[in-house]
Short mmCIF file of C-alpha atoms in Angstrom, two decimals:
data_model
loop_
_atom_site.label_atom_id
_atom_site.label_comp_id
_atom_site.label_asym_id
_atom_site.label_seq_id
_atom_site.Cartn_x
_atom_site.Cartn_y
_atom_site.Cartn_z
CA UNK E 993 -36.01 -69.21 21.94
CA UNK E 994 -33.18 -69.22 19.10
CA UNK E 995 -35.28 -66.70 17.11
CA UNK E 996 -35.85 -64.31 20.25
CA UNK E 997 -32.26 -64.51 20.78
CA UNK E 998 -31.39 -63.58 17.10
CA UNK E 999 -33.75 -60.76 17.16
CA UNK E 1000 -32.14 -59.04 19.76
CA UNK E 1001 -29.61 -59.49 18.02
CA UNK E 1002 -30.60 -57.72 15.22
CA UNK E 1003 -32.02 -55.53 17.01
CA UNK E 1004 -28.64 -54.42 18.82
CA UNK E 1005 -26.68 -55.08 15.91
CA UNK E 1006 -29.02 -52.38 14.12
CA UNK E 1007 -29.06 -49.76 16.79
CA UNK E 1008 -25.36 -50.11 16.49
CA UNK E 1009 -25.05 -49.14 13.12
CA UNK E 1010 -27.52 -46.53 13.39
CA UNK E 1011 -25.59 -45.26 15.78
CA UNK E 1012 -22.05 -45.17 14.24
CA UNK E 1013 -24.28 -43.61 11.45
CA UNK E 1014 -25.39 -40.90 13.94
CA UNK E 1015 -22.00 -40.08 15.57
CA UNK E 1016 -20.25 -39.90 11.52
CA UNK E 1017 -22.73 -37.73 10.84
CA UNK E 1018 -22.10 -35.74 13.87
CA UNK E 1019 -19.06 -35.48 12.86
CA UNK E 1020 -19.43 -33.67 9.20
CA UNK E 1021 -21.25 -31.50 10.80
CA UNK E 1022 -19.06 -30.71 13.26
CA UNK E 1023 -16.52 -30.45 10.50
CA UNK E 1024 -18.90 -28.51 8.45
CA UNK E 1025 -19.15 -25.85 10.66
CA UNK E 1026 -15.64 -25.10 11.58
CA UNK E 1027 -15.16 -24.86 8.10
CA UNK E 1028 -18.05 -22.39 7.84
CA UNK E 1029 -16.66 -20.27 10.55
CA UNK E 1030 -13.27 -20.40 9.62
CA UNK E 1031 -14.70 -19.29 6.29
CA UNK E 1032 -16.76 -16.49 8.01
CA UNK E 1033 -13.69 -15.41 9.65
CA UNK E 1034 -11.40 -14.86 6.25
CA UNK E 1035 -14.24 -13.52 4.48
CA UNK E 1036 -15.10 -10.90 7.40
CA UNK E 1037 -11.29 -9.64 7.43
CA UNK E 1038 -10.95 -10.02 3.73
CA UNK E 1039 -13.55 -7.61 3.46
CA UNK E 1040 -12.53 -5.40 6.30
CA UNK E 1041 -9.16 -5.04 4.80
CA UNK E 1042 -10.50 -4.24 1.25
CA UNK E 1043 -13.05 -1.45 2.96
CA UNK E 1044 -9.49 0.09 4.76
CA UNK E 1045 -8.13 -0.06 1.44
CA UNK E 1046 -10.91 2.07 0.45
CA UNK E 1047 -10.80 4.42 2.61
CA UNK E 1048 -7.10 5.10 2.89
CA UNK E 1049 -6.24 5.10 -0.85
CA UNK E 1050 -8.97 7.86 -0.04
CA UNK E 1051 -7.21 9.62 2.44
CA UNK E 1052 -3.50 9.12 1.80
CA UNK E 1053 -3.91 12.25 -0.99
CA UNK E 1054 -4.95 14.63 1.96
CA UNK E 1055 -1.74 13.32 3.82
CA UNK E 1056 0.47 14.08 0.58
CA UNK E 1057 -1.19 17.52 1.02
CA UNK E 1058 0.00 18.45 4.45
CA UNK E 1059 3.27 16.96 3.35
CA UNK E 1060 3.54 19.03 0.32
CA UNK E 1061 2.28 22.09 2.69
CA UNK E 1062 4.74 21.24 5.54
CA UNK E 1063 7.74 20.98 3.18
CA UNK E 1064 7.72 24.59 2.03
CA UNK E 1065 7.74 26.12 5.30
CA UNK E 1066 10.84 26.27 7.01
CA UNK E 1067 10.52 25.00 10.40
CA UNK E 1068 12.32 26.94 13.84
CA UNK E 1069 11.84 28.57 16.75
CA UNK E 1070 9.51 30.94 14.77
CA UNK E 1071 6.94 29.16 13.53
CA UNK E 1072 3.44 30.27 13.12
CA UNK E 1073 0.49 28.74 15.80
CA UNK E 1074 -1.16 27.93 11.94
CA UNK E 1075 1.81 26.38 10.99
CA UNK E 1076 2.06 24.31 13.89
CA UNK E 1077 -1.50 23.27 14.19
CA UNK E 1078 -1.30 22.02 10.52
CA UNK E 1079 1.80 20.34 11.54
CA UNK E 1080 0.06 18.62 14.33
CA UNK E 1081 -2.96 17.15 12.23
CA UNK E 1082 -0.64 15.79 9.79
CA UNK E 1083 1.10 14.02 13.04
CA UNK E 1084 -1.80 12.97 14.56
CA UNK E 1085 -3.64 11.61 11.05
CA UNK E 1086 -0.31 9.48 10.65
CA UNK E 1087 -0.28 8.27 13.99
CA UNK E 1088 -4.11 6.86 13.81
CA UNK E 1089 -3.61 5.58 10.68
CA UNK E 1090 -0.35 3.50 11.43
CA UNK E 1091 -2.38 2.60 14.33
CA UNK E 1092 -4.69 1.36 12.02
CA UNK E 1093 -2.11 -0.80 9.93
CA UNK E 1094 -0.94 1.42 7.22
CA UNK E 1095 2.46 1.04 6.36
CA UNK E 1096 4.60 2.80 3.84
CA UNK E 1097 6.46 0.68 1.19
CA UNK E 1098 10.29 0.48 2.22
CA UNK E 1099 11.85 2.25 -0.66
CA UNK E 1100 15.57 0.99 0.36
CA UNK E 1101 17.19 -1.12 -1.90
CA UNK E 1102 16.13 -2.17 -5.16
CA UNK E 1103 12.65 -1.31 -7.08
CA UNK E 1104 10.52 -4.07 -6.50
CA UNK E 1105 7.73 -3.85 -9.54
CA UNK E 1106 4.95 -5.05 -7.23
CA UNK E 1107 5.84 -2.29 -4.81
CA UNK E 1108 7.54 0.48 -6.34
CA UNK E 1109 6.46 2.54 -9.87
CA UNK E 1110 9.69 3.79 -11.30
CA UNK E 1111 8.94 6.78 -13.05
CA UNK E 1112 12.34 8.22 -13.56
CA UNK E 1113 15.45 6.61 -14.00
CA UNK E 1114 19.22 7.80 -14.12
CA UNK E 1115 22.83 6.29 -14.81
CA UNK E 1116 25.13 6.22 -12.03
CA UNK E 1117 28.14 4.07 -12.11
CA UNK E 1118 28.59 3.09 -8.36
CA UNK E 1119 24.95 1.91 -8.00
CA UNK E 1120 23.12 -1.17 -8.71
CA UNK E 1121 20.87 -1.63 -11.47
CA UNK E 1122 17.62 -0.75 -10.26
CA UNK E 1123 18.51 0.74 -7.14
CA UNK E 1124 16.27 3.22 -5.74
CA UNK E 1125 17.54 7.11 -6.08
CA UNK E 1126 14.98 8.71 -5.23
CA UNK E 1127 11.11 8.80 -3.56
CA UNK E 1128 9.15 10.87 -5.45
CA UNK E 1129 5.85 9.67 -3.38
CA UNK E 1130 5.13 7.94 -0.83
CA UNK E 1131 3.82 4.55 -1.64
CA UNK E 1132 1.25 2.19 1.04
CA UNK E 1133 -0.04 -0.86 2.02
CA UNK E 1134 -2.40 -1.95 4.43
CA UNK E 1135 -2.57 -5.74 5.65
CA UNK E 1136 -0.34 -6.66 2.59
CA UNK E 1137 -2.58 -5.13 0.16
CA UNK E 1138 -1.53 -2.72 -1.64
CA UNK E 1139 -3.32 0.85 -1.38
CA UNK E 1140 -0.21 3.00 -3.78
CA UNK E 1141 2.79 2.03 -5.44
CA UNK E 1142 5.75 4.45 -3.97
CA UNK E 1143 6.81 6.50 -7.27
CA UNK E 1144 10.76 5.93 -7.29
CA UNK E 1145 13.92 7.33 -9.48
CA UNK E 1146 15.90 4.16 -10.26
CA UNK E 1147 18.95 3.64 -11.57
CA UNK E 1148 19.49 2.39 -14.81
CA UNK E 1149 22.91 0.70 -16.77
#
């Protein structure tokens, strides 16, 4: 009888280690895969954000364009219907795009070198060092990435 006793003991004591073997391994897994799809996750907006990159650093010359268009005409009660249609593309391109997370780099304050490209500089007493002057174009990012630099005038002691 002592050695059918000590058999099922065994025998339980086994299918309780193959069991805490079973629910560890459950558990990597488990682990495994949140990992995976957290992973899957980053990766999928990583790459979304590098393919709006893409396309806006695409698109963002047509929109200096229109700008560059708009400026010259003098806007008032006289406007052309051309003039305003062109003026309502631009608006409407911005607006989806913002929509879409572009943002323009905030050229107030001082010229950051990972946001701003200073191009020109000039020496005015009352100002900061590297204070910002001047925007002579628009700089973007998108999801903190950034698509353009914004070229600045800077001031320089």
């Amino acid at each position: 009888e002592k050695i059918k006793k000590k058999t099922k003991k065994d025998k339980i004591n086994i299918i309780q280690k193959k069991i805490a073997e079973l629910e560890e391994k459950n558990i990597r897994l488990v682990a495994e895969y949140q990992n995976f799809k957290r992973r899957s996750i980053e990766e999928s907006l990583k790459v979304k954000s590098i393919t709006k990159k893409e396309v806006f650093s695409e698109i963002i010359g047509s929109i200096d364009n229109l700008e560059r268009a708009l400026s010259i005409v003098n806007f008032n009660e006289e406007q052309d219907e051309f003039t305003k249609g062109i003026k309502m593309v631009y608006d409407g391109l911005v607006n989806k795009l913002v929509n879409l997370g572009l943002e323009e780099i905030d050229c107030t304050g001082l010229a950051n070198p990972n946001s701003h490209h200073v191009v020109a500089t000039d020496n005015i007493k009352d100002k900061e060092n590297d204070q910002i002057l001047e925007v002579l174009q628009k700089g973007y990012e998108i999801d903190g990435i950034l698509i353009r630099p914004a070229m600045v005038k800077a001031n320089q002691k």
